[in-house]
Coordinates of C-alpha atoms in Angstrom, one line a residue:
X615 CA -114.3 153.1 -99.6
X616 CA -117.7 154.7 -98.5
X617 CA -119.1 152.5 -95.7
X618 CA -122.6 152.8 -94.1
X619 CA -122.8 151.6 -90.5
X620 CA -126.5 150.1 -89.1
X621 CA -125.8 150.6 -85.6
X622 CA -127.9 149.2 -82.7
X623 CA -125.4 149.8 -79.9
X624 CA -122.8 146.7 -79.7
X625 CA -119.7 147.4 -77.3
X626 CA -117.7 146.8 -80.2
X627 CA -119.3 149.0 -83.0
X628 CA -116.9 151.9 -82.1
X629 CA -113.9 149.8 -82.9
X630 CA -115.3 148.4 -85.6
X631 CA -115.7 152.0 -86.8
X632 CA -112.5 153.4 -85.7
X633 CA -110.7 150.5 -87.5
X634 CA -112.6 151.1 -90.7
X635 CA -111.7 155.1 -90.8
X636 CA -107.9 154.1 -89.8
X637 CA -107.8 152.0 -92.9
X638 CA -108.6 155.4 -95.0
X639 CA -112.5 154.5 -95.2
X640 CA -115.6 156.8 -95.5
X641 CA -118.2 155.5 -92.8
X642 CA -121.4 157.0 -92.2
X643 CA -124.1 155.9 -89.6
X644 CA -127.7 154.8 -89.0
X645 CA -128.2 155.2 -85.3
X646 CA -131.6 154.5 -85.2
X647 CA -131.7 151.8 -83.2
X648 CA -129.4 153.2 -80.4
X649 CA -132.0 155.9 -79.5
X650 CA -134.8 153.7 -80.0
X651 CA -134.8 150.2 -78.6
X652 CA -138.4 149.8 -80.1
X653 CA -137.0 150.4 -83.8
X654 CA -139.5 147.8 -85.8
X655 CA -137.7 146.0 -88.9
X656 CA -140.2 148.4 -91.3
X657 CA -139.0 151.7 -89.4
X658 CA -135.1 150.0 -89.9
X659 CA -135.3 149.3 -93.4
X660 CA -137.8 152.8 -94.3
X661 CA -134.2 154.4 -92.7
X662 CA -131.7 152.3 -94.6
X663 CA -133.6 152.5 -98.0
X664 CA -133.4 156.1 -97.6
X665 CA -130.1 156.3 -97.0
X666 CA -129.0 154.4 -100.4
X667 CA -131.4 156.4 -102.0
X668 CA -129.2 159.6 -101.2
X669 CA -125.6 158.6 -101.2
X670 CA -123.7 155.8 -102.7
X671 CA -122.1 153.4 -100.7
X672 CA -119.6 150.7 -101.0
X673 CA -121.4 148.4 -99.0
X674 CA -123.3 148.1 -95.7
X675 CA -122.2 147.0 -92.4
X676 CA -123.7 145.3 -89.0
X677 CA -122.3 143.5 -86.4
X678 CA -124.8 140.4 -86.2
X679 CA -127.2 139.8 -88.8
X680 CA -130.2 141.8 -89.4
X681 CA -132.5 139.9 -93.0
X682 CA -134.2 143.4 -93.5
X683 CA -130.8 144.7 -94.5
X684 CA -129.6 141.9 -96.8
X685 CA -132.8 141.9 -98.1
X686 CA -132.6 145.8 -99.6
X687 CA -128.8 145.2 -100.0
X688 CA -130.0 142.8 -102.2
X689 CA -132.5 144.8 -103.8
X690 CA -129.9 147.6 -104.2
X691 CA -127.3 145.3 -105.3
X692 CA -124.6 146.3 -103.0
X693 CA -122.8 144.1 -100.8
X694 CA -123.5 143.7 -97.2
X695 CA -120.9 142.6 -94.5
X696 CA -121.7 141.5 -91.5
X697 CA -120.1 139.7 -88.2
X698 CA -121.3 138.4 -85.7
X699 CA -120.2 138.8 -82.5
X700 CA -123.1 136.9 -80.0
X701 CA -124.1 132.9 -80.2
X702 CA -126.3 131.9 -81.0
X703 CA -127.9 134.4 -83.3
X704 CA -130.9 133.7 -84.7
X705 CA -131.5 135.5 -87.2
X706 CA -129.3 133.4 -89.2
X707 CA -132.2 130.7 -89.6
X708 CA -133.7 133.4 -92.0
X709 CA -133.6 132.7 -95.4
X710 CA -132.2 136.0 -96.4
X711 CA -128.3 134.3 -95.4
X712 CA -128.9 132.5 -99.1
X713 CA -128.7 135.9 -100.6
X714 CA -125.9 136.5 -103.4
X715 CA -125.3 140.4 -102.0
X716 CA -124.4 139.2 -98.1
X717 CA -121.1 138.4 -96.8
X718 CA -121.7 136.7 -93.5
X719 CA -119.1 136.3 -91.3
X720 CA -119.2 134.5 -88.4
X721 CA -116.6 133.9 -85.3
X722 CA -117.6 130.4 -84.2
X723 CA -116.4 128.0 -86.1
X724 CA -118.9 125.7 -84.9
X725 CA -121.9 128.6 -86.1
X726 CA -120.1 129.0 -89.8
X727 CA -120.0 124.9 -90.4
X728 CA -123.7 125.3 -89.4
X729 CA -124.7 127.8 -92.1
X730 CA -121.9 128.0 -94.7
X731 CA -123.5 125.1 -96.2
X732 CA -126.5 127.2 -97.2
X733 CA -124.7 130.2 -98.8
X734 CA -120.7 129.0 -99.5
X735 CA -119.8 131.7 -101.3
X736 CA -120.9 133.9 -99.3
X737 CA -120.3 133.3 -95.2
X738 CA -116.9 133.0 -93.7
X739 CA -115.3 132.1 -90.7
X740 CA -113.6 135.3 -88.9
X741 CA -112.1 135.7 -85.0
X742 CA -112.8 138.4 -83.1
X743 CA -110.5 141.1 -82.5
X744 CA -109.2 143.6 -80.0
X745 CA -108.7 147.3 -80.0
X746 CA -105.3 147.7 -77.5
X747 CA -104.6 151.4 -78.5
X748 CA -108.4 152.5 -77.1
X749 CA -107.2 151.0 -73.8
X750 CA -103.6 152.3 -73.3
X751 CA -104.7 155.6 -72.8
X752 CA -107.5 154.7 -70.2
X753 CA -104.9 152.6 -68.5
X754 CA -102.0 155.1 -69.0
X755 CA -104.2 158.0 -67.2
X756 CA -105.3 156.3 -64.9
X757 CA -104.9 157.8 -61.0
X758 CA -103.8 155.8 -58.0
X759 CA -106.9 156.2 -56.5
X760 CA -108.6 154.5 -59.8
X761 CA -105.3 151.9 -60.1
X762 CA -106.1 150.7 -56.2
X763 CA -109.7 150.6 -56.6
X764 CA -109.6 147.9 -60.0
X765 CA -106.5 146.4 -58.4
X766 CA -106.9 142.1 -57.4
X767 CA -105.8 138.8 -57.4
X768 CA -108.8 137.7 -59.2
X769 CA -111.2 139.1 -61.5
X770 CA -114.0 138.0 -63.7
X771 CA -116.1 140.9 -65.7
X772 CA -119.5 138.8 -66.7
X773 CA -123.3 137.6 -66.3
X774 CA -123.7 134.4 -64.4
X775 CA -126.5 134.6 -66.6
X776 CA -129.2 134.2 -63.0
X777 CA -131.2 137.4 -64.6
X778 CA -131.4 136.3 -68.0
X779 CA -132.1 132.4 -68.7
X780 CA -134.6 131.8 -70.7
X781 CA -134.3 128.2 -69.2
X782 CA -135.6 129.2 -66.3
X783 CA -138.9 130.1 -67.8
X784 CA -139.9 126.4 -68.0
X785 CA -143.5 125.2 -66.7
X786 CA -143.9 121.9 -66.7
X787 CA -145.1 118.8 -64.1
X788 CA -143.2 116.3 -66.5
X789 CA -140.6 115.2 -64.1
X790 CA -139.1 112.4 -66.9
X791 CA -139.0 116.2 -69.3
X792 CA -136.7 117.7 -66.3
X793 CA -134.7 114.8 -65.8
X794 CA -133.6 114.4 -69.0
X795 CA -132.4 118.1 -69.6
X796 CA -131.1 118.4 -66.5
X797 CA -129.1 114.9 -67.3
X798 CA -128.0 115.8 -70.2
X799 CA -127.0 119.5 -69.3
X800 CA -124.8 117.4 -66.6
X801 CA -123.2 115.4 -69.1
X802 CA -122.7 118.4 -70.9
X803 CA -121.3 120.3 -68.8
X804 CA -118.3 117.6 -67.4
X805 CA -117.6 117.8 -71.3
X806 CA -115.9 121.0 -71.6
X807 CA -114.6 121.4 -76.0
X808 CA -117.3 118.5 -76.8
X809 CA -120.6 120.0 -77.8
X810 CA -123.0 117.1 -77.7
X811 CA -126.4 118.9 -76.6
X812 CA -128.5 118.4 -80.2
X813 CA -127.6 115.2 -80.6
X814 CA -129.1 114.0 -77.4
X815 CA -132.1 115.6 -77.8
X816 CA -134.7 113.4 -79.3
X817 CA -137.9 114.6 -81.5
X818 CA -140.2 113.9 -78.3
X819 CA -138.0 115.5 -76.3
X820 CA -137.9 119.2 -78.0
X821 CA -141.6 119.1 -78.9
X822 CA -142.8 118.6 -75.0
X823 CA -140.2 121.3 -74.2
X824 CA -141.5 123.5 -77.0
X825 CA -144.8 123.0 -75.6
X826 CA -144.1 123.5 -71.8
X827 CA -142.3 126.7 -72.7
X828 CA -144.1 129.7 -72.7
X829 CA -143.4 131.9 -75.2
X830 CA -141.0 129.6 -77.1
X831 CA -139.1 130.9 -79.4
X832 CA -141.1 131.1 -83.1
X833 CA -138.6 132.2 -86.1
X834 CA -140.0 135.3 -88.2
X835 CA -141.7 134.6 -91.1
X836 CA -139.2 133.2 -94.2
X837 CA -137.0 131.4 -92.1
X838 CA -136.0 128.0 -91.6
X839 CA -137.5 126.1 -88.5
X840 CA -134.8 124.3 -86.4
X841 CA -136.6 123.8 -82.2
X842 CA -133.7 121.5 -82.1
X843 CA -131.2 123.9 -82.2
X844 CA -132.7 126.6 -80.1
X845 CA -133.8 124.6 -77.2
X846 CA -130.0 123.6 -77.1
X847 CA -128.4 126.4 -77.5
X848 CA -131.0 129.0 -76.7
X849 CA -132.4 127.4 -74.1
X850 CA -129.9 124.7 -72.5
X851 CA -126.8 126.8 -72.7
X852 CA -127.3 129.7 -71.0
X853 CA -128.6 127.3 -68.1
X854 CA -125.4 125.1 -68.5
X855 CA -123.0 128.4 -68.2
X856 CA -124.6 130.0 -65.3
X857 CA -124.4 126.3 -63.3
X858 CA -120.5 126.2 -64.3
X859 CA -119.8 130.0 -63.8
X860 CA -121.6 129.7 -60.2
X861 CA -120.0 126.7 -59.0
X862 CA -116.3 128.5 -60.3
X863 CA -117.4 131.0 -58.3
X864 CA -118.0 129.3 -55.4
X865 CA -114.5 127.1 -55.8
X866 CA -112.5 130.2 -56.0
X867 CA -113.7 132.2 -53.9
X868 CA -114.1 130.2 -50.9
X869 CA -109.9 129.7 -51.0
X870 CA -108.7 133.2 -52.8
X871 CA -110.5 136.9 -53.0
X872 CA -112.4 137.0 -55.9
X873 CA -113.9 140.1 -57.6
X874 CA -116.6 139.7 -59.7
X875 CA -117.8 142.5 -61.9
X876 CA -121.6 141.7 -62.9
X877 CA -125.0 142.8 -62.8
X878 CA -126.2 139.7 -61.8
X879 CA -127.4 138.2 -58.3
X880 CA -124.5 136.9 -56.0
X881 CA -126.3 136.2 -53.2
X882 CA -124.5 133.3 -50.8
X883 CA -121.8 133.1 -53.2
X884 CA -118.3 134.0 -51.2
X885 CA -117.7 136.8 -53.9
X886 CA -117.2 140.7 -54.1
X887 CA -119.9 141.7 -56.0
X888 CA -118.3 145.1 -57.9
X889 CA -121.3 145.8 -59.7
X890 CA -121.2 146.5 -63.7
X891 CA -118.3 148.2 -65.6
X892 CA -117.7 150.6 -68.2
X893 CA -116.3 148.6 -71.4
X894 CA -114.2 151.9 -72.6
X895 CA -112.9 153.4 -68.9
X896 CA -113.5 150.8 -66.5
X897 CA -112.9 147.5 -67.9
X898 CA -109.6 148.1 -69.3
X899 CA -108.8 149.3 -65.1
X900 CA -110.0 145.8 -63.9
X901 CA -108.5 143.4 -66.5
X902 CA -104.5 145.4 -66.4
X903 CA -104.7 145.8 -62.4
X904 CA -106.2 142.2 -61.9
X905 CA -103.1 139.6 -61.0
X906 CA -104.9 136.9 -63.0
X907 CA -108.3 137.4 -65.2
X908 CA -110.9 134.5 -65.5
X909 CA -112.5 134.0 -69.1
X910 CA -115.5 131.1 -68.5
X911 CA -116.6 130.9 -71.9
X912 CA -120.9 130.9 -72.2
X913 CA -121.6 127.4 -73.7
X914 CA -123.1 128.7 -76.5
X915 CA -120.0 129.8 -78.3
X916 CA -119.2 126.0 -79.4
X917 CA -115.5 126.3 -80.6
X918 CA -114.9 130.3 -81.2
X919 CA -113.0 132.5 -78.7
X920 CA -115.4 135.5 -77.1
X921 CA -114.6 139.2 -77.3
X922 CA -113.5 138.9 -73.2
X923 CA -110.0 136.8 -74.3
X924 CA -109.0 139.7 -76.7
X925 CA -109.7 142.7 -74.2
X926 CA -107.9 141.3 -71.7
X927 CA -105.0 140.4 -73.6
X928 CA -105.3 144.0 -75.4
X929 CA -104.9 145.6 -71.9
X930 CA -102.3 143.7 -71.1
X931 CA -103.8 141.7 -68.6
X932 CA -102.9 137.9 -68.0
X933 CA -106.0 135.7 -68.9
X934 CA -106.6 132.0 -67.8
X935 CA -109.2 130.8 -69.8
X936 CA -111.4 127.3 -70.2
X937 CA -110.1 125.4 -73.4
X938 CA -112.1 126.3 -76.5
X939 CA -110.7 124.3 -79.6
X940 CA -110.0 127.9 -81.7
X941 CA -107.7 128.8 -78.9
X942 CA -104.6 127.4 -80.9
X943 CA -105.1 129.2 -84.2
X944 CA -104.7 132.8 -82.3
X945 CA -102.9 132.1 -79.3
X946 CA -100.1 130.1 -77.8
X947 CA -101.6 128.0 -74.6
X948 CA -98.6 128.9 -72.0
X949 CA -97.5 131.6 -73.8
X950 CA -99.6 134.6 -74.3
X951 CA -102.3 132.4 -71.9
X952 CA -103.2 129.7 -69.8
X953 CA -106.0 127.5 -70.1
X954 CA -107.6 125.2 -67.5
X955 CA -109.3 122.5 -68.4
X956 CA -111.2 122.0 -64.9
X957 CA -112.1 123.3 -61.7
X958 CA -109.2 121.0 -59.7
X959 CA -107.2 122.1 -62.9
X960 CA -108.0 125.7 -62.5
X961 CA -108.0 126.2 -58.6
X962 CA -104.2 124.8 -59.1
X963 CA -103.0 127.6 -61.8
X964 CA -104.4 130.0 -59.7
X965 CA -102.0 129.3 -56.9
X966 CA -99.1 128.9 -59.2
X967 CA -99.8 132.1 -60.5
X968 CA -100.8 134.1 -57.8
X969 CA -97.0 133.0 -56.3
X970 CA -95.3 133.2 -59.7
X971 CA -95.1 137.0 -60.3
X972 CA -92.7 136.4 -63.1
X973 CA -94.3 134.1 -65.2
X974 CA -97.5 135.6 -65.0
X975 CA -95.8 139.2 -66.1
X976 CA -94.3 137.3 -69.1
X977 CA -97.3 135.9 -70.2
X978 CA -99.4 138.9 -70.0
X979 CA -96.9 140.6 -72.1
X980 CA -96.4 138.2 -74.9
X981 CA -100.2 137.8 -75.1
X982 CA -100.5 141.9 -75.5
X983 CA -97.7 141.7 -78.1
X984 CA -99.8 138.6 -80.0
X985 CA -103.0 140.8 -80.0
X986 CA -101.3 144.2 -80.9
X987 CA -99.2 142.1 -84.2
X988 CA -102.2 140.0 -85.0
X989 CA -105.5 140.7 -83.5
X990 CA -106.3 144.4 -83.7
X991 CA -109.7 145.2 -85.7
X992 CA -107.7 147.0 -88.5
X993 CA -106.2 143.7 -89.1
X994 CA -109.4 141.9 -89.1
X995 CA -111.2 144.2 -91.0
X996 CA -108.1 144.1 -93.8
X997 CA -109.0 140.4 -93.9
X998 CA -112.8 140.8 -93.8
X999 CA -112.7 142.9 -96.5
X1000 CA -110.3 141.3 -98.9
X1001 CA -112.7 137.7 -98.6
X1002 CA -115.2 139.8 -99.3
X1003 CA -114.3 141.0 -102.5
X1004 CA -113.0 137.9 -103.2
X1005 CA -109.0 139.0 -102.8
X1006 CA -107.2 136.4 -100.5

């Protein structure tokens, strides 16, 4: 097949491209986006129009949704696949998800039962994948020097989301308006696998937090309007993760050395602070050196298992991970990972682990072995492309 790729810069657009060419496919590139963060959705679509106007393509690919593209996909009559790979994405409130040229899928369960309703025939359910051949060389090259620097007992590559919640942004007086969200992100947050947020969010509750947020978030024009859904999962969830990845943070690493590998603000917390890594030569080093590897899934991904459970278990690296309910469809709980399902929970599996070399070894293997039979993006890709020409 000839494929055409509109980048914007996603970690996971080279294995998504690699995967497609190992499969005996043609893929071509719009990069426009990469060089240009500023790209408008005219200068986008002026670039992808162009494109189909030259060469002929099989369809057109994106990771996340961009409504300019199904729209001249749809124009053009030529399918467009897309997956997404973030939660929530917004752009799936645009009407453009109804069209009859898209195939939308989407690695949240919880996201697809949201939006399948509006286009079934067209948006499906898809897990994430992991690429464990890019990584075995990194990890297979890699010096002493490089193997002792990435080595610990406890690692966790992520935001604690202190630079970038839009939460935070709030400016209000209302103390009955704070009370309530903050209530309710507490009973959220003791619930972990039960997503209540938009049901206990009342009409009068989003519209004074619509009003006492600056900027809030307005969908573009030709979209569907839903404040409910944004203030919980845009707004609420982000707030919700960073409280539970902090106070993990400060559990942990007040009994064990923990490494942290972030770009966000540690301050008082009884971390190391490594800094950001490299998703193709320094990640892989942290998550196959690391004794045990934290996964604290962000809140907004409802039921769906993030990218970070399939990288570590691609480099080999053992994972203990909060329960997400999609967990059992690709992996074995005790198996190829562990799961905790609180902090007492999880401060107890770290010191079986950390004193049961073997076990840990065992898992981390069968989980690489699960990932490399079952999970790698050719595999995913076989699948995406076979619902989307309507062949499974």
């Amino acid at each position: 097949m000839n494929i055409l790729c509109y980048r914007y810069g996603s970690i996971v657009e080279p294995d998504i491209i690699d995967g497609f060419k190992e499969l005996g496919n043609q893929v071509s590139e719009i990069c426009l986006e990469i060089y240009n963060k500023n790209t408008t959705p005219l200068e986008g679509l002026t670039a992808l129009k162009d494109e189909l106007m030259r060469h002929s393509y099989d369809f057109v690919f994106s990771i996340n949704f961009y409504p300019f593209i199904a729209e001249v996909c749809n124009i053009f009559q030529i399918r467009y696949l897309c997956l997404t790979v973030d939660a929530p994405v917004l752009e799936l409130f645009s009407n453009s998800i109804r069209l009859p040229w898209n195939r939308i899928f989407l690695f949240d369960r919880a996201q697809y039962e949201d939006f399948h309703p509006l286009n079934p025939e067209c948006i499906f359910h898809l897990p994430l994948a992991g690429n464990p051949a890019r990584y075995a060389s990194v990890i297979r090259n890699a010096t002493p020097d490089l193997i002792r620097k990435y080595s610990a007992d406890i690692s966790f590559v992520g935001s604690l989301y202190t630079e970038k919640c839009p939460y935070d942004r709030l400016q209000t007086e209302d103390a009955y308006l704070k009370g309530y969200l903050e209530g309710i992100m507490d009973v959220q947050m003791q619930l972990p696998g039960c997503y209540l947020l938009e049901e206990l969010l009342p009409d009068i509750i989003v519209d004074s937090f619509r009003d006492a947020m600056p900027q809030f978030y307005i969908p573009p024009e030709n979209s569907r309007r839903n404040d409910r859904a944004v203030v919980a999962q845009y707004y609420l969830c982000p707030k919700i993760s960073s409280a539970e990845r902090i106070s993990i943070m400060c559990s942990l690493g007040s009994r064990y050395p923990v490494y942290l590998y972030t770009g966000s603000g540690t301050t008082g917390l009884p971390v190391k602070n490594c800094g950001r890594v490299k998703m193709h030569t320094q990640m892989p080093l942290v998550f196959a050196n690391s004794k045990i590897n934290l996964n604290i899934t962000s809140r907004s991904i409802r039921t769906g298992l993030p990218l970070r459970i399939f990288d570590v278990l691609a480099c080999g690296g053992f994972l203990l991970t909060n329960a997400q309910s999609e967990l059992p469809d690709c992996f074995s709980v005790g198996e190829d990972l562990d799961c905790f399902s609180c902090e007492d929970d999880l401060l107890a599996k770290v010191e079986y682990y950390l004193s049961h070399d073997k076990d840990r070894a065992e898992i981390a293997h069968n989980g690489f072995e699960k990932v490399q039979k079952y999970h790698t993006y050719p595999e995913r890709l076989l699948q995406m492309i076979a619902l989307a020409y309507g062949l499974s």
